[in-house]
CSV table of C-alpha atoms and ligand atoms in Angstrom, one decimal:
chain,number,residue,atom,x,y,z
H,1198,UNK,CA,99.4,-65.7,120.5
H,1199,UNK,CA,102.0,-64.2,118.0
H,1200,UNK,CA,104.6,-65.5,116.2
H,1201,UNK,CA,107.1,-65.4,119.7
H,1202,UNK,CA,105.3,-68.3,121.3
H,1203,UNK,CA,106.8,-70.6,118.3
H,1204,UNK,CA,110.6,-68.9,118.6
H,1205,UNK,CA,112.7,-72.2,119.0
H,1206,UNK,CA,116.4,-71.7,120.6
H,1207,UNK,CA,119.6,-70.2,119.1
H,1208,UNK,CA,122.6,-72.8,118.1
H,1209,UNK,CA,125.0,-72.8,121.4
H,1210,UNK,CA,128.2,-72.2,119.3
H,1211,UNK,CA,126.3,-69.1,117.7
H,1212,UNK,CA,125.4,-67.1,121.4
H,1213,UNK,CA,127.8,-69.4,123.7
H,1214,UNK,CA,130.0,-66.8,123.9
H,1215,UNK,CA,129.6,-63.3,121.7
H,1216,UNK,CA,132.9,-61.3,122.2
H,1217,UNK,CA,134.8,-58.1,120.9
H,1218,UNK,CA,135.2,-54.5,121.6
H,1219,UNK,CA,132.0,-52.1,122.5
H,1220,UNK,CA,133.5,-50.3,118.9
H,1221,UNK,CA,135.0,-51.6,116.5
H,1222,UNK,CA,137.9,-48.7,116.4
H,1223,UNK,CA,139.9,-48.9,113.1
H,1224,UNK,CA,140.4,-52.0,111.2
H,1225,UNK,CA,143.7,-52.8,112.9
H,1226,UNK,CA,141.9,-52.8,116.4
H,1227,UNK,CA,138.7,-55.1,114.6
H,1228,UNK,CA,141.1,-57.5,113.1
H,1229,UNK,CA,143.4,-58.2,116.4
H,1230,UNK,CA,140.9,-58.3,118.7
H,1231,UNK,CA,139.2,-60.5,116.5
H,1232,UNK,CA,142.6,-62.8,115.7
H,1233,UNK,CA,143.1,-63.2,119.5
H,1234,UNK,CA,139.6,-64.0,120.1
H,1235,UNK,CA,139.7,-66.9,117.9
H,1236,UNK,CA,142.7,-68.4,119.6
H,1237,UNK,CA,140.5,-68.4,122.5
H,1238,UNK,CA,137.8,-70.4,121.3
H,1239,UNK,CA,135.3,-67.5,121.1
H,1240,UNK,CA,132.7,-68.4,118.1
H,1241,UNK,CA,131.2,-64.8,117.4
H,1242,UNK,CA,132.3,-61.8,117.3
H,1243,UNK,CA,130.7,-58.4,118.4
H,1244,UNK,CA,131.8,-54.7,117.6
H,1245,UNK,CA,129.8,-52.0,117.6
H,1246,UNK,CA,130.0,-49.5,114.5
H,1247,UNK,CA,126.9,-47.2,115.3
H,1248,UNK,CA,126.8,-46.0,118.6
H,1249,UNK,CA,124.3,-44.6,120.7
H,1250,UNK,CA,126.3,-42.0,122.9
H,1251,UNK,CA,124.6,-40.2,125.9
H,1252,UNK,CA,126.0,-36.6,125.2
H,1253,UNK,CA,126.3,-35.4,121.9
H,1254,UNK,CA,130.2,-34.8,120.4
H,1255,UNK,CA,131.5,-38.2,122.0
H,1256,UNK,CA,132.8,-40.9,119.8
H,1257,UNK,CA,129.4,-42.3,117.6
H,1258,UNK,CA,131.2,-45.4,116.1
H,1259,UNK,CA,132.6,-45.6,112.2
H,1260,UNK,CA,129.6,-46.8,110.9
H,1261,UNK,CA,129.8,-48.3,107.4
H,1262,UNK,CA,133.2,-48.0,106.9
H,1263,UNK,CA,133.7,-50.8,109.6
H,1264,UNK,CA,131.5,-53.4,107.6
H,1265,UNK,CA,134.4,-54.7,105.4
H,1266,UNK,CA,136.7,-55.0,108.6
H,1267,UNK,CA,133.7,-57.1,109.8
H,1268,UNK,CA,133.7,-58.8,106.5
H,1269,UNK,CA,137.6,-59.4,106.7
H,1270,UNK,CA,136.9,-60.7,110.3
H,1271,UNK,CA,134.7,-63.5,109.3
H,1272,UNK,CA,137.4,-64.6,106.2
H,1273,UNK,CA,139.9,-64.7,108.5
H,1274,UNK,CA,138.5,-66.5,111.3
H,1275,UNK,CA,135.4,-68.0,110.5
H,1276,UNK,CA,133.6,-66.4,113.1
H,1277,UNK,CA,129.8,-65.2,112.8
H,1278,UNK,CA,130.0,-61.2,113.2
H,1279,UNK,CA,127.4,-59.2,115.2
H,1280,UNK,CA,126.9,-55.1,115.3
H,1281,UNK,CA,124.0,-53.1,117.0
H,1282,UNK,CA,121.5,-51.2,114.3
H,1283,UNK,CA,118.9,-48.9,115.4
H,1284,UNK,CA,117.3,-47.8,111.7
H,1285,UNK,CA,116.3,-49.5,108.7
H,1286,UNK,CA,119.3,-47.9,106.6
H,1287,UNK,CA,122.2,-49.6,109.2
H,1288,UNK,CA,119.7,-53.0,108.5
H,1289,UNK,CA,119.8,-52.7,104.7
H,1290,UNK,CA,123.2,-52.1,105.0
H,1291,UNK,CA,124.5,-54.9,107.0
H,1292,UNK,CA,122.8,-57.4,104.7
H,1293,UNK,CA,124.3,-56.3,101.8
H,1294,UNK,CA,127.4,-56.7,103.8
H,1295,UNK,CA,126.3,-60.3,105.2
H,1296,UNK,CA,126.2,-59.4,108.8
H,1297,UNK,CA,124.9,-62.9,110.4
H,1298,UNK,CA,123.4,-61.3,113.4
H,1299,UNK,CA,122.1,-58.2,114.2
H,1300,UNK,CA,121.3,-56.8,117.7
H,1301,UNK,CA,119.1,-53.6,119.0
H,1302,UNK,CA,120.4,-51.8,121.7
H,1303,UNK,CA,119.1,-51.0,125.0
H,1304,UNK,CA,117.9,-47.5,123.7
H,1305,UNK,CA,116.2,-48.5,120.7
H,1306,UNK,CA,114.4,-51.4,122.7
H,1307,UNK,CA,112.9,-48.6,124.3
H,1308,UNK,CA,111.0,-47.4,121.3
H,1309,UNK,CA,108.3,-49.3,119.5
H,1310,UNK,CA,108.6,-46.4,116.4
H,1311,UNK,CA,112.0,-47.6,115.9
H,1312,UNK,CA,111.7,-51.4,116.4
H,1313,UNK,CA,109.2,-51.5,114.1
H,1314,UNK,CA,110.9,-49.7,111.6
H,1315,UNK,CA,113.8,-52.1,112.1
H,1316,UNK,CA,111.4,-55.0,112.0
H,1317,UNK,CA,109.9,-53.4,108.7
H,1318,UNK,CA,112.9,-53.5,107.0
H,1319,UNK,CA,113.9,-56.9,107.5
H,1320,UNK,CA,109.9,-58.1,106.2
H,1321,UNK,CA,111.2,-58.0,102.8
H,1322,UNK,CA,114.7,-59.6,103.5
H,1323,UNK,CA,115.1,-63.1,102.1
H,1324,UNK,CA,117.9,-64.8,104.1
H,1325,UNK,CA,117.0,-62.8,107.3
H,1326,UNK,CA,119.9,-62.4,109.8
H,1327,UNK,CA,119.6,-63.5,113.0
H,1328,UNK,CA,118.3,-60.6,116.4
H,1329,UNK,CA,118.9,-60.1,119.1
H,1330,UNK,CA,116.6,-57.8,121.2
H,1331,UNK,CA,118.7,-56.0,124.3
H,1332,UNK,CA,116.4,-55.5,127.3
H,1333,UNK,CA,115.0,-51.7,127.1
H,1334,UNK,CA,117.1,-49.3,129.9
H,1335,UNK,CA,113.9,-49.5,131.9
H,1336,UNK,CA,112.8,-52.6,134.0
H,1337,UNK,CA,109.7,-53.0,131.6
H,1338,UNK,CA,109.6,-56.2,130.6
H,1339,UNK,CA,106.1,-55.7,128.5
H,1340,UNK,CA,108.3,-53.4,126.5
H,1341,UNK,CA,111.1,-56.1,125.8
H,1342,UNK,CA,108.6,-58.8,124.9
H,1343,UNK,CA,106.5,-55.9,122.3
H,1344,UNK,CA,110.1,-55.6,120.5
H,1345,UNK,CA,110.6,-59.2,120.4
H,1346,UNK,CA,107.2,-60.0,119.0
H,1347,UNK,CA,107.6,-56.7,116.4
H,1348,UNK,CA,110.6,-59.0,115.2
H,1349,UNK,CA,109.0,-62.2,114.9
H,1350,UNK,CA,105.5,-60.7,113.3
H,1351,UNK,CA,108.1,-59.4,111.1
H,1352,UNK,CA,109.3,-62.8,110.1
H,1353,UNK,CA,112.1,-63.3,112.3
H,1354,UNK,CA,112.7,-66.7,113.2
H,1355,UNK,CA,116.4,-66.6,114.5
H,1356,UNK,CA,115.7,-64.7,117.2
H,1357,UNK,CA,117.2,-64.1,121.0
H,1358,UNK,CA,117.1,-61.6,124.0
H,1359,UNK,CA,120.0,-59.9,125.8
H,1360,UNK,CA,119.7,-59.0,129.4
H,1361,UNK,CA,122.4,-56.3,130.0
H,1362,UNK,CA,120.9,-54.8,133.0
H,1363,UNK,CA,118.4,-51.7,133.7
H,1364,UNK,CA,119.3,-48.0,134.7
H,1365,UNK,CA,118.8,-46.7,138.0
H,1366,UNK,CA,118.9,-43.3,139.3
H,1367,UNK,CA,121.8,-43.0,141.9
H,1368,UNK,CA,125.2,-44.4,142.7
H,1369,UNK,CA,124.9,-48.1,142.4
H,1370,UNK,CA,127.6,-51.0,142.6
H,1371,UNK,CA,126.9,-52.0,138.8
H,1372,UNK,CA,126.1,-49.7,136.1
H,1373,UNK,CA,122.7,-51.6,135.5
H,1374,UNK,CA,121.0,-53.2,137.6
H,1375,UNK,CA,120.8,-57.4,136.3
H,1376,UNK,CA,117.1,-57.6,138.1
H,1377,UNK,CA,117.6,-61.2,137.1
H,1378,UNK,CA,113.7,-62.3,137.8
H,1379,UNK,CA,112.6,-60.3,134.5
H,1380,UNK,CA,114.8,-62.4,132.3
H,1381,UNK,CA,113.7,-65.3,134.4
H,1382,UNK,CA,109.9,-63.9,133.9
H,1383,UNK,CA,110.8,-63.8,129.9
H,1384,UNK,CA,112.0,-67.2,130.1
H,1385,UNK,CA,109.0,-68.3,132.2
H,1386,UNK,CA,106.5,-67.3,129.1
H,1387,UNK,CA,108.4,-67.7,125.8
H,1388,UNK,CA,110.4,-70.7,126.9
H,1389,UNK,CA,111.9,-71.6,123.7
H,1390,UNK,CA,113.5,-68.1,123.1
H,1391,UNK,CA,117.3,-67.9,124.0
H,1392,UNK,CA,118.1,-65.4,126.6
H,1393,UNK,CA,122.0,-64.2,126.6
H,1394,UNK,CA,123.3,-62.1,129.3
H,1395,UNK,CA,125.6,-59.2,128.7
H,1396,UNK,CA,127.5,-58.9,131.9
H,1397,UNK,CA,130.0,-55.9,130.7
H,1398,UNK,CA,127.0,-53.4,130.3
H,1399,UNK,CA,125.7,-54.9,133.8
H,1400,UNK,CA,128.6,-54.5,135.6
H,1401,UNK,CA,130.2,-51.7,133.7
H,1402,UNK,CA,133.6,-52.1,135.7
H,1403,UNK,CA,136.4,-54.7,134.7
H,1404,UNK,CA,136.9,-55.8,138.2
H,1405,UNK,CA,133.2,-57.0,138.5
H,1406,UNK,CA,132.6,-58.3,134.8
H,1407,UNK,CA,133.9,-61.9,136.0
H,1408,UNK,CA,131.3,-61.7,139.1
H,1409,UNK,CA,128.3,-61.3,136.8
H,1410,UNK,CA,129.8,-63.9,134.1
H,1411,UNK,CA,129.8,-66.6,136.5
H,1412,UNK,CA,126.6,-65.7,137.8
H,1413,UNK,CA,124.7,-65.8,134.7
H,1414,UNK,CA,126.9,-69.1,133.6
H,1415,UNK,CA,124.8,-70.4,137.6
H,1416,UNK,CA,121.4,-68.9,136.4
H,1417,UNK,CA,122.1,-71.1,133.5
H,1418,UNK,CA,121.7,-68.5,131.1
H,1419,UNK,CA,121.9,-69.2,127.1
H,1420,UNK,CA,125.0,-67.4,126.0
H,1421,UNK,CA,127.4,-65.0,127.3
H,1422,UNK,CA,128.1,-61.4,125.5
H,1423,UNK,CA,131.3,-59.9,126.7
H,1424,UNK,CA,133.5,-57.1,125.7
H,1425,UNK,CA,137.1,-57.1,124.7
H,1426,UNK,CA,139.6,-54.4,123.6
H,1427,UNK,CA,143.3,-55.1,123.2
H,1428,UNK,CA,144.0,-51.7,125.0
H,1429,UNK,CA,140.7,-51.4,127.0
H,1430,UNK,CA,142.2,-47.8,128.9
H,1431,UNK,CA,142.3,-46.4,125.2
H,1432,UNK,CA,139.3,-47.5,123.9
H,1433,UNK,CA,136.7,-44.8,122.5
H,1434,UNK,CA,133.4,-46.3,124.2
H,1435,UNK,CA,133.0,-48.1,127.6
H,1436,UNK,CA,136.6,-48.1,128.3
H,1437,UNK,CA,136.2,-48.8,132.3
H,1438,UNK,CA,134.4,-52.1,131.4
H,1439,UNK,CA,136.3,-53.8,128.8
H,1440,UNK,CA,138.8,-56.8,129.5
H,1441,UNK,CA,141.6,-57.7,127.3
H,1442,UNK,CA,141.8,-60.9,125.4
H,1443,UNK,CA,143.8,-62.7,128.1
H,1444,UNK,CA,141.4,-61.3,130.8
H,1445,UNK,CA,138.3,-63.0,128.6
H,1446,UNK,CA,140.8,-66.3,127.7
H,1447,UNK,CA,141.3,-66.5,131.7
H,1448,UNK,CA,137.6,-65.9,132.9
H,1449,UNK,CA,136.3,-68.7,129.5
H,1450,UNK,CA,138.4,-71.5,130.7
H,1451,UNK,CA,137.5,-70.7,135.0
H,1452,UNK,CA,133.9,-70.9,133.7
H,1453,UNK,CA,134.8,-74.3,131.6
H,1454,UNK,CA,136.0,-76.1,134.7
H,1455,UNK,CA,132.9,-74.1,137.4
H,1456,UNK,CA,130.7,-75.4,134.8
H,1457,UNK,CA,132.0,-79.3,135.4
H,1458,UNK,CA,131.9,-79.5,138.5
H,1459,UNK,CA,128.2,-77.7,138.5
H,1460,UNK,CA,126.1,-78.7,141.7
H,1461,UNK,CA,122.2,-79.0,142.6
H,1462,UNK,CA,123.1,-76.5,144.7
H,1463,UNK,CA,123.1,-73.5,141.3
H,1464,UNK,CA,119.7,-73.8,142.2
H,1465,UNK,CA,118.0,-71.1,139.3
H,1466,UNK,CA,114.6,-71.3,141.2
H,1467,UNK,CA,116.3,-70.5,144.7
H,1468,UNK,CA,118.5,-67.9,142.7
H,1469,UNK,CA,115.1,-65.9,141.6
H,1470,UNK,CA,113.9,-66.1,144.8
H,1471,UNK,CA,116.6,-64.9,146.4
H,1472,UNK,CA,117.0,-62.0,143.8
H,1473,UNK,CA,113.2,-60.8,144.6
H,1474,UNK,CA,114.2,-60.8,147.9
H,1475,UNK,CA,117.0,-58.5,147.2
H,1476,UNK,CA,114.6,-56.2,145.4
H,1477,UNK,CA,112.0,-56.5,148.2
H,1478,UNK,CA,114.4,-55.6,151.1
H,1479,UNK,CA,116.2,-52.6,149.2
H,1480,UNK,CA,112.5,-51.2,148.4
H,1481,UNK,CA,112.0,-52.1,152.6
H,1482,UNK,CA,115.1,-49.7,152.9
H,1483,UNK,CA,114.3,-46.9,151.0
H,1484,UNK,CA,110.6,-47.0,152.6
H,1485,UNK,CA,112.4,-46.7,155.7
H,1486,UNK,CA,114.5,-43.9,155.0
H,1487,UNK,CA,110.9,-41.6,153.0
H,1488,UNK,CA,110.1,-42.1,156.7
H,1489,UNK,CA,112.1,-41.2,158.1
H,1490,UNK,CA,112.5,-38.1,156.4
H,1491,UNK,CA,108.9,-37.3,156.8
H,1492,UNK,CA,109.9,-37.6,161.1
H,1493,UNK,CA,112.5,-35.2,160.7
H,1494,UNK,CA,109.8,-32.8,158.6
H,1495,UNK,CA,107.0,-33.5,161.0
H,1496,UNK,CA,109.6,-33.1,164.0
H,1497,UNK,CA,110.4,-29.5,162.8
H,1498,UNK,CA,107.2,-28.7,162.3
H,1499,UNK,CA,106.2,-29.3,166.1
H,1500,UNK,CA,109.4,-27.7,167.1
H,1501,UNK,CA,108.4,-24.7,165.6
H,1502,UNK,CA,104.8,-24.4,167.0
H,1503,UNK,CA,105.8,-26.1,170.8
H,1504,UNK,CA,104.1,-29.1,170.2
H,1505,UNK,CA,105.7,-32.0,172.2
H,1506,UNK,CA,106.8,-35.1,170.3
H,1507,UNK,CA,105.6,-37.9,171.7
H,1508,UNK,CA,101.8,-38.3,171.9
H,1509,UNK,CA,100.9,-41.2,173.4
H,1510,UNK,CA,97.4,-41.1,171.8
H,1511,UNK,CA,98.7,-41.0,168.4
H,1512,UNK,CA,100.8,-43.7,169.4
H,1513,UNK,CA,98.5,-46.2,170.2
H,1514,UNK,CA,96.2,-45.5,167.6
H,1515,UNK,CA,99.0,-45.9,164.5
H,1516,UNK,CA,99.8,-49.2,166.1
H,1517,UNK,CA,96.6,-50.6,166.6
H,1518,UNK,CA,96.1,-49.3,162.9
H,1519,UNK,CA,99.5,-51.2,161.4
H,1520,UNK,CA,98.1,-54.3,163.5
H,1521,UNK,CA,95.2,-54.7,161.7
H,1522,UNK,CA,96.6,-54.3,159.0
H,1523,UNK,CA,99.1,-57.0,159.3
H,1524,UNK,CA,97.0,-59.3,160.1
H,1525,UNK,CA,94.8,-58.5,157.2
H,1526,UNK,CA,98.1,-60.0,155.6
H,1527,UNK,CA,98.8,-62.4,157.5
H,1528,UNK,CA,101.3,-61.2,159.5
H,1529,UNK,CA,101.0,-61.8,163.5
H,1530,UNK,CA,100.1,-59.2,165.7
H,1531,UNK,CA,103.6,-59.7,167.6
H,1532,UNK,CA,105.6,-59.4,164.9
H,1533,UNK,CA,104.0,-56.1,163.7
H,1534,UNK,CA,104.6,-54.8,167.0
H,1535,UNK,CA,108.4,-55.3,167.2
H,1536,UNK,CA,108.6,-53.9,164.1
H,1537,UNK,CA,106.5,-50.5,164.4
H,1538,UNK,CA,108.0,-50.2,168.0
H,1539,UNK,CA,111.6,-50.2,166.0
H,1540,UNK,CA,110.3,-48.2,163.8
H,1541,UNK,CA,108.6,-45.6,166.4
H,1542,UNK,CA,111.6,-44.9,168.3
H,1543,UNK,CA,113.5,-44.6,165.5
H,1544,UNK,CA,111.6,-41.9,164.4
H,1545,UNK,CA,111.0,-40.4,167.8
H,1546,UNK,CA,114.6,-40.1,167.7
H,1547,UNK,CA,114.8,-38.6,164.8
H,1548,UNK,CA,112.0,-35.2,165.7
H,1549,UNK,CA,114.5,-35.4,169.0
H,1550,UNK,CA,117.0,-34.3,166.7
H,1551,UNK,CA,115.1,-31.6,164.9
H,1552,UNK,CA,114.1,-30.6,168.2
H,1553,UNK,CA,117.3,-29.1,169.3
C,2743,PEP,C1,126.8,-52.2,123.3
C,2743,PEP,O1,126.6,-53.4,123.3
C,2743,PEP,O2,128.0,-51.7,123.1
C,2743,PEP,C2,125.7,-51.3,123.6
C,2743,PEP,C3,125.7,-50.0,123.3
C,2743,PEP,O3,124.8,-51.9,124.2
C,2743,PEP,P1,123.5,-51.4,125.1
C,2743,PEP,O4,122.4,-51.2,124.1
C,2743,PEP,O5,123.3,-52.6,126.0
C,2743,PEP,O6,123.9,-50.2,125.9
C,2744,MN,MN1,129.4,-50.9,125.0
């Protein structure tokens, strides 16, 4: 047990909807973003003012000088303000400057010498902000829930999660991959934690941010993260995935009326099931294709020795071995042997090709 079993929820109008741009710029660019989010109804603000870049020499955020734009944000609007820290000096320095919530980035979720270092500095804060913990870039959700618990032990009790997707190696459709089950999973254990999905980092292109919204608004998620830049093309940081105020004022008020007329059919068990399956058949595929690969490597290597391909021996004993072993599992005898046969010629094919 640690303190994370007792987390209660986050207030809805705090982490309903957290919006603003991935930096906050210059204080002209803080303050009208901010102005036209409030005319939308958006309750909390986000900028970043520290930012972790990839490469070294790209824009790394204003850092303190942004805090009294922040400041002047919350004056003039009444929103809450939010900005990522990774250190204990960006902590001690946004509550001096009455930052209301804090959240740790992907990056730094990934490192227990930093979280704790974070979590060590708020120990001795009196009127402790509120955290949120982004997932870590890898799918290791053992390593999200040691961050959250560093944060409680540490006396958080406002506390929330952020699923904004996981890296994956390769050209994907999203930048991050949502693998919704682990926020499910997260949800599953500490059920009284609020878990807010950040579907600009996930999607990480304009055109799909809406997609992902509505699809974590379905999964019934606790709060929406989203970011906004009056000019999103000139923006310093994560340019390709930032709408404008009237893109965010459009996609709040479709989700408004989709979440009205909200069926048994947003099913978020059949939803999680669904997305394992996803993950199941993609790992199915790129099985598939090792395989195949291997064929090609083994078909060369007969080619270039005179061995012939098919060996009907070989044959009978690989699928008299991948029948056992389906039924060891379960699976029928017939069924393994459509699939291996598929599979077999396939691969036959394949040392035909080498074979030229
Ligand atoms: C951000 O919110 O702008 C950010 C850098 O987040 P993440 O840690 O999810 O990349
Ligand atoms: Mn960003």
């Amino acid at each position: 047990m640690s303190n994370l079993d007792h987390i209660g929820p986050l207030p809805s109008e705090v982490i309903g909807v957290m919006a603003g741009p991935c930096s906050a710029e210059s204080r002209e660019q803080t303050l009208e973003t901010a102005l036209r989010l409030a005319q939308t109804g958006v309750r909390t603000f986000r900028a970043g003012l520290w930012k972790p870049r990839t490469h070294p020499g790209g824009f790394e955020g204003v850092g303190a000088e942004g805090l009294p734009w922040l400041s002047e944000v919350r004056e003039r609007t009444g929103m809450r303000v939010a900005t990522e820290v990774a250190t204990p000096e960006h902590v001690a320095q946004c509550v001096q400057a009455g930052v209301d919530i804090l959240w740790i980035g992907a990056r730094t979720t990934a490192n227990p010498f930093a979280v704790q270092a974070i979590a060590d500095a708020l120990t001795a804060v009196e009127h402790k902000p509120i955290v949120l913990v982004k997932n870590p870039v890898s799918p290791d959700l053992e390593l999200w829930i040691g961050a959250l618990q560093r944060l409680a032990d540490a006396g958080v009790t406002r506390l929330g999660a952020v699923l904004r997707g996981f890296s994956a190696y390769g050209e994907q459709v999203y930048r991050n991959r949502p693998h919704w089950s682990i926020a499910f999973e997260l949800k599953r254990r500490f059920p009284g934690l609020s878990v807010v999905c950040d579907p600009s980092h996930i999607a990480g292109r304009r055109g799909l941010v809406e997609d992902v919204a509505r699809k974590a608004v379905t999964l019934r998620f606790d709060g929406l993260m989203i970011e906004v830049h009056t000019d999103p093309d000139k923006a310093l940081s994560d340019s390709a995935q930032q709408l404008t105020p009237d893109q965010i004022a459009a996609l709040l008020s479709d989700i408004a009326t989709t979440e009205k007329s909200d069926s048994p059919a947003n099913d978020t068990t059949l939803e999680d099931l669904r997305e394992q399956i996803d993950r199941l058949d993609e790992s199915l595929v790129e099985i598939l294709a090792r395989r195949m690969e291997l064929a090609e490597r083994i078909g060369t290597y007969k080619h270039e020795r005179g061995i012939s391909v098919v060996q009907p021996s070989r044959y009978q004993d690989m699928m008299r071995l991948r029948v056992d072993l389906g039924e060891q599992r379960g699976l029928s005898p017939d069924f393994m042997r459509r699939i291996f046969t598929g599979i077999h010629e396939e691969s036959v094919r394949r040392q035909l090709d080498t074979d030229k």
